[in-house]
Tab-separated table of C-alpha atoms in Angstrom:
chain	number	residue	atom	x	y	z
A	1	ASP	CA	0.000	0.000	0.000
A	2	VAL	CA	1.416	3.330	-1.085
A	3	LYS	CA	2.031	5.740	1.722
A	4	VAL	CA	2.546	9.457	1.203
A	5	THR	CA	2.994	11.512	4.340
A	6	GLN	CA	3.258	15.240	4.939
A	7	SER	CA	5.086	16.807	7.832
A	8	SER	CA	2.181	18.806	9.268
A	9	ARG	CA	-1.606	18.691	8.999
A	10	TYR	CA	-2.027	22.274	10.154
A	11	LEU	CA	0.440	25.149	10.126
A	12	VAL	CA	0.090	28.797	11.095
A	13	LYS	CA	2.786	31.250	10.034
A	14	ARG	CA	3.329	34.993	9.942
A	15	THR	CA	3.715	37.106	6.809
A	16	GLY	CA	7.331	37.172	5.702
A	17	GLU	CA	8.327	33.913	7.385
A	18	LYS	CA	10.124	31.177	5.474
A	19	VAL	CA	7.978	28.050	5.431
A	20	PHE	CA	8.980	24.464	4.694
A	21	LEU	CA	6.437	21.809	3.813
A	22	GLU	CA	7.772	18.287	3.573
A	23	CYS	CA	6.466	15.240	1.781
A	24	VAL	CA	7.765	11.691	2.051
A	25	GLN	CA	6.733	8.627	0.039
A	26	ASP	CA	7.764	5.067	0.754
A	27	MET	CA	7.194	3.420	-2.638
A	28	ASP	CA	10.354	4.447	-4.483
A	29	HIS	CA	8.312	6.612	-6.871
A	30	GLU	CA	10.263	8.710	-9.361
A	31	ASN	CA	7.697	11.480	-9.728
A	32	MET	CA	6.511	13.799	-6.978
A	33	PHE	CA	4.156	16.755	-7.092
A	34	TRP	CA	3.017	19.719	-5.055
A	35	TYR	CA	-0.508	21.041	-5.542
A	36	ARG	CA	-2.451	23.834	-4.014
A	37	GLN	CA	-6.170	23.285	-3.381
A	38	ASP	CA	-8.536	26.242	-3.103
A	39	PRO	CA	-12.362	26.235	-3.084
A	40	GLY	CA	-13.783	26.587	-6.564
A	41	LEU	CA	-10.345	26.288	-8.184
A	42	GLY	CA	-9.656	22.590	-7.766
A	43	LEU	CA	-6.077	21.384	-7.616
A	44	ARG	CA	-3.412	23.503	-9.237
A	45	LEU	CA	0.098	22.244	-9.832
A	46	ILE	CA	2.854	24.295	-8.212
A	47	TYR	CA	5.937	22.190	-9.009
A	48	PHE	CA	6.813	18.652	-9.857
A	49	SER	CA	9.951	16.560	-9.774
A	50	TYR	CA	10.601	13.656	-12.106
A	51	ASP	CA	13.788	12.515	-10.397
A	52	VAL	CA	16.235	13.430	-7.637
A	53	LYS	CA	17.424	17.015	-8.032
A	54	MET	CA	15.182	17.449	-11.096
A	55	LYS	CA	12.235	19.821	-10.988
A	56	GLU	CA	9.835	21.559	-13.296
A	57	LYS	CA	7.506	24.486	-12.751
A	58	GLY	CA	3.824	23.822	-12.759
A	59	ASP	CA	1.040	26.296	-13.381
A	60	ILE	CA	1.502	28.529	-10.324
A	61	PRO	CA	5.172	28.458	-9.233
A	62	GLU	CA	5.455	32.134	-8.258
A	63	GLY	CA	6.408	32.573	-4.618
A	64	TYR	CA	7.422	28.932	-4.216
A	65	SER	CA	10.530	26.830	-4.642
A	66	VAL	CA	11.186	23.122	-4.168
A	67	SER	CA	13.957	20.785	-3.194
A	68	ARG	CA	14.446	17.094	-3.905
A	69	GLU	CA	17.724	15.870	-2.498
A	70	LYS	CA	16.537	12.307	-1.908
A	71	LYS	CA	14.146	10.212	-3.948
A	72	GLU	CA	11.622	9.763	-1.157
A	73	ARG	CA	11.427	13.392	-0.041
A	74	PHE	CA	10.089	16.473	-1.821
A	75	SER	CA	10.006	19.807	-0.024
A	76	LEU	CA	7.991	22.897	-0.856
A	77	ILE	CA	9.452	26.193	0.291
A	78	LEU	CA	7.709	29.505	0.687
A	79	GLU	CA	10.598	31.957	0.773
A	80	SER	CA	8.539	34.782	2.276
A	81	ALA	CA	5.021	33.723	3.150
A	82	SER	CA	2.154	35.991	2.177
A	83	THR	CA	-1.521	35.930	3.135
A	84	ASN	CA	-2.535	34.863	-0.385
A	85	GLN	CA	-0.606	31.647	0.164
A	86	THR	CA	-3.095	30.563	2.803
A	87	SER	CA	-4.370	27.315	1.356
A	88	MET	CA	-4.436	23.524	1.498
A	89	TYR	CA	-1.235	22.017	0.095
A	90	LEU	CA	-1.290	18.485	-1.248
A	91	CYS	CA	1.687	16.363	-2.152
A	92	ALA	CA	1.428	13.412	-4.547
A	93	SER	CA	3.704	10.787	-6.017
A	94	LYS	CA	3.633	8.241	-8.809
A	95	GLN	CA	5.770	5.631	-10.477
A	96	GLY	CA	7.370	7.075	-13.600
A	97	ALA	CA	5.803	4.846	-16.227
A	98	THR	CA	2.357	4.660	-14.665
A	99	ASP	CA	-0.636	6.956	-14.497
A	100	THR	CA	-1.911	6.880	-10.940
A	101	GLN	CA	-0.979	9.622	-8.518
A	102	TYR	CA	-1.178	8.945	-4.783
A	103	PHE	CA	-1.876	11.848	-2.506
A	104	GLY	CA	-0.721	12.791	0.951
A	105	PRO	CA	-3.189	13.942	3.630
A	106	GLY	CA	-2.562	17.630	2.984
A	107	THR	CA	-1.223	20.546	5.003
A	108	ARG	CA	-3.587	23.384	5.761
A	109	LEU	CA	-1.408	26.482	5.900
A	110	THR	CA	-2.659	29.755	7.328
A	111	VAL	CA	-0.527	32.867	6.858
A	112	LEU	CA	-1.445	35.717	9.183
B	1	GLY	CA	-4.516	26.530	-22.707
B	2	GLU	CA	-5.430	23.086	-21.457
B	3	ASN	CA	-8.356	22.943	-19.110
B	4	VAL	CA	-10.985	20.610	-17.701
B	5	GLU	CA	-14.459	21.903	-16.935
B	6	GLN	CA	-16.473	20.055	-14.325
B	7	HIS	CA	-20.206	20.324	-13.624
B	8	PRO	CA	-22.104	20.682	-11.423
B	9	SER	CA	-20.159	22.309	-8.609
B	10	THR	CA	-22.651	20.988	-6.047
B	11	LEU	CA	-25.094	18.120	-6.270
B	12	SER	CA	-27.643	16.908	-3.747
B	13	VAL	CA	-29.424	13.596	-4.224
B	14	GLN	CA	-31.680	11.430	-2.118
B	15	GLU	CA	-30.194	8.215	-0.795
B	16	GLY	CA	-30.742	5.466	-3.333
B	17	ASP	CA	-30.877	7.830	-6.312
B	18	SER	CA	-28.188	8.099	-8.985
B	19	ALA	CA	-25.647	10.897	-9.320
B	20	VAL	CA	-23.895	12.014	-12.489
B	21	ILE	CA	-20.917	14.364	-12.693
B	22	LYS	CA	-19.610	15.562	-16.053
B	23	CYS	CA	-16.229	16.782	-17.227
B	24	THR	CA	-15.126	18.254	-20.543
B	25	TYR	CA	-11.470	18.460	-21.558
B	26	SER	CA	-9.824	20.658	-24.132
B	27	ASP	CA	-6.674	18.777	-25.158
B	28	SER	CA	-7.499	16.045	-27.668
B	29	ALA	CA	-4.167	14.366	-26.865
B	30	SER	CA	-5.429	13.492	-23.377
B	31	ASN	CA	-5.800	9.754	-22.989
B	32	TYR	CA	-6.101	9.043	-19.270
B	33	PHE	CA	-9.009	10.195	-17.114
B	34	PRO	CA	-9.035	9.463	-13.364
B	35	TRP	CA	-11.702	10.321	-10.828
B	36	TYR	CA	-10.776	11.122	-7.237
B	37	LYS	CA	-12.977	11.191	-4.154
B	38	GLN	CA	-12.049	13.465	-1.280
B	39	GLU	CA	-13.942	13.067	1.962
B	40	LEU	CA	-13.942	15.938	4.415
B	41	GLY	CA	-10.495	16.381	5.939
B	42	LYS	CA	-9.001	13.465	4.009
B	43	ARG	CA	-6.711	12.992	1.047
B	44	PRO	CA	-8.030	12.547	-2.512
B	45	GLN	CA	-8.311	8.871	-3.351
B	46	LEU	CA	-8.565	7.347	-6.809
B	47	ILE	CA	-11.927	5.639	-7.222
B	48	ILE	CA	-11.972	4.805	-10.910
B	49	ASP	CA	-10.114	5.678	-14.078
B	50	ILE	CA	-10.484	5.158	-17.802
B	51	ARG	CA	-8.162	5.209	-20.758
B	52	SER	CA	-9.036	6.523	-24.183
B	53	ASN	CA	-9.191	3.091	-25.807
B	54	VAL	CA	-12.238	2.229	-23.673
B	55	GLY	CA	-15.703	3.778	-23.760
B	56	GLU	CA	-16.989	2.660	-20.382
B	57	LYS	CA	-15.689	1.113	-17.189
B	58	LYS	CA	-17.631	-0.140	-14.172
B	59	ASP	CA	-16.742	-0.982	-10.615
B	60	GLN	CA	-19.734	-2.004	-8.545
B	61	ARG	CA	-21.897	1.113	-8.096
B	62	ILE	CA	-19.468	3.396	-9.910
B	63	ALA	CA	-19.041	3.767	-13.655
B	64	VAL	CA	-17.217	6.143	-15.941
B	65	THR	CA	-18.079	6.804	-19.568
B	66	LEU	CA	-15.893	8.511	-22.139
B	67	ASN	CA	-16.874	10.219	-25.384
B	68	LYS	CA	-13.630	11.031	-27.198
B	69	THR	CA	-15.342	12.768	-30.082
B	70	ALA	CA	-17.096	15.208	-27.794
B	71	LYS	CA	-14.133	15.276	-25.386
B	72	HIS	CA	-16.169	14.610	-22.314
B	73	PHE	CA	-16.345	11.952	-19.646
B	74	SER	CA	-18.766	11.339	-16.809
B	75	LEU	CA	-18.889	9.667	-13.422
B	76	HIS	CA	-22.037	7.731	-12.591
B	77	ILE	CA	-22.846	6.600	-9.056
B	78	THR	CA	-25.902	4.392	-8.644
B	79	GLU	CA	-27.821	3.573	-5.458
B	80	THR	CA	-26.110	6.401	-3.617
B	81	GLN	CA	-25.404	6.056	0.089
B	82	PRO	CA	-24.577	8.678	2.729
B	83	GLU	CA	-20.920	7.584	2.661
B	84	ASP	CA	-20.751	8.689	-0.987
B	85	SER	CA	-20.965	12.282	0.259
B	86	ALA	CA	-17.637	13.902	-0.659
B	87	VAL	CA	-15.952	16.156	-3.196
B	88	TYR	CA	-15.240	14.437	-6.496
B	89	PHE	CA	-12.522	15.593	-8.876
B	90	CYS	CA	-11.990	14.596	-12.465
B	91	ALA	CA	-8.671	14.968	-14.243
B	92	ALA	CA	-7.125	14.482	-17.670
B	93	SER	CA	-3.582	13.622	-18.644
B	94	LYS	CA	-1.642	12.453	-21.665
B	95	GLY	CA	-0.774	9.164	-20.047
B	96	PRO	CA	2.285	7.440	-18.583
B	97	GLY	CA	5.528	9.291	-18.911
B	98	THR	CA	3.787	12.640	-18.807
B	99	TYR	CA	3.612	14.465	-15.546
B	100	LYS	CA	0.772	16.832	-15.800
B	101	TYR	CA	-2.774	16.224	-14.661
B	102	ILE	CA	-5.311	18.912	-15.412
B	103	PHE	CA	-7.925	18.783	-12.656
B	104	GLY	CA	-11.518	19.861	-12.737
B	105	THR	CA	-12.739	22.266	-10.066
B	106	GLY	CA	-14.567	19.592	-8.091
B	107	THR	CA	-18.164	18.613	-7.331
B	108	ARG	CA	-19.484	18.510	-3.801
B	109	LEU	CA	-21.931	15.611	-3.622
B	110	LYS	CA	-24.395	15.419	-0.742
B	111	VAL	CA	-26.433	12.285	-0.298
B	112	LEU	CA	-29.474	13.012	1.809
B	113	ALA	CA	-30.703	10.232	4.055
């Protein structure tokens, strides 16, 4: 059974803080993703990584960066958090040659 | 650009009735169409998917149909139960080896007991 975990379920930060969201998967998946989920907007792709140290911008990368130093771990970084980054953040992973993405439980981030 | 439109945004049905959610995609190269269910406070979970070489797929009370010509696909839930209440998302991608899913905006389904 695929397991994708995220470091926090709930996080509250102040404007201007640097924020790290971590995602870990235990199935040796090559591909990992970070999405943002907002009401009425569905899931929007922020960044994805197709291999260690490899990353590509998604649809809404502004204000975010990512790091993938190890295959199982994909971090999302908010360099200077802003109130419009208050959202639910979902991580996902998949095997490279397959279709199905597996999601983590999400981190609800509030920026005050 | 690529997009997936999903309707309706909310849907209320009586327990035992059927529910239908529809999605339309723009990129004709899309060939993989998953449906995810997200219960309140939980992660999205894949419930059914279909590839473009198939017109319909069923799994117990859930079915998905695909019309490639019209570029739309639908989720059908029969004999709905209260535990079917959730947000459902459709998505489209160009298949294995591609990374990008385009998600619909979600449908909140309420099954009234």
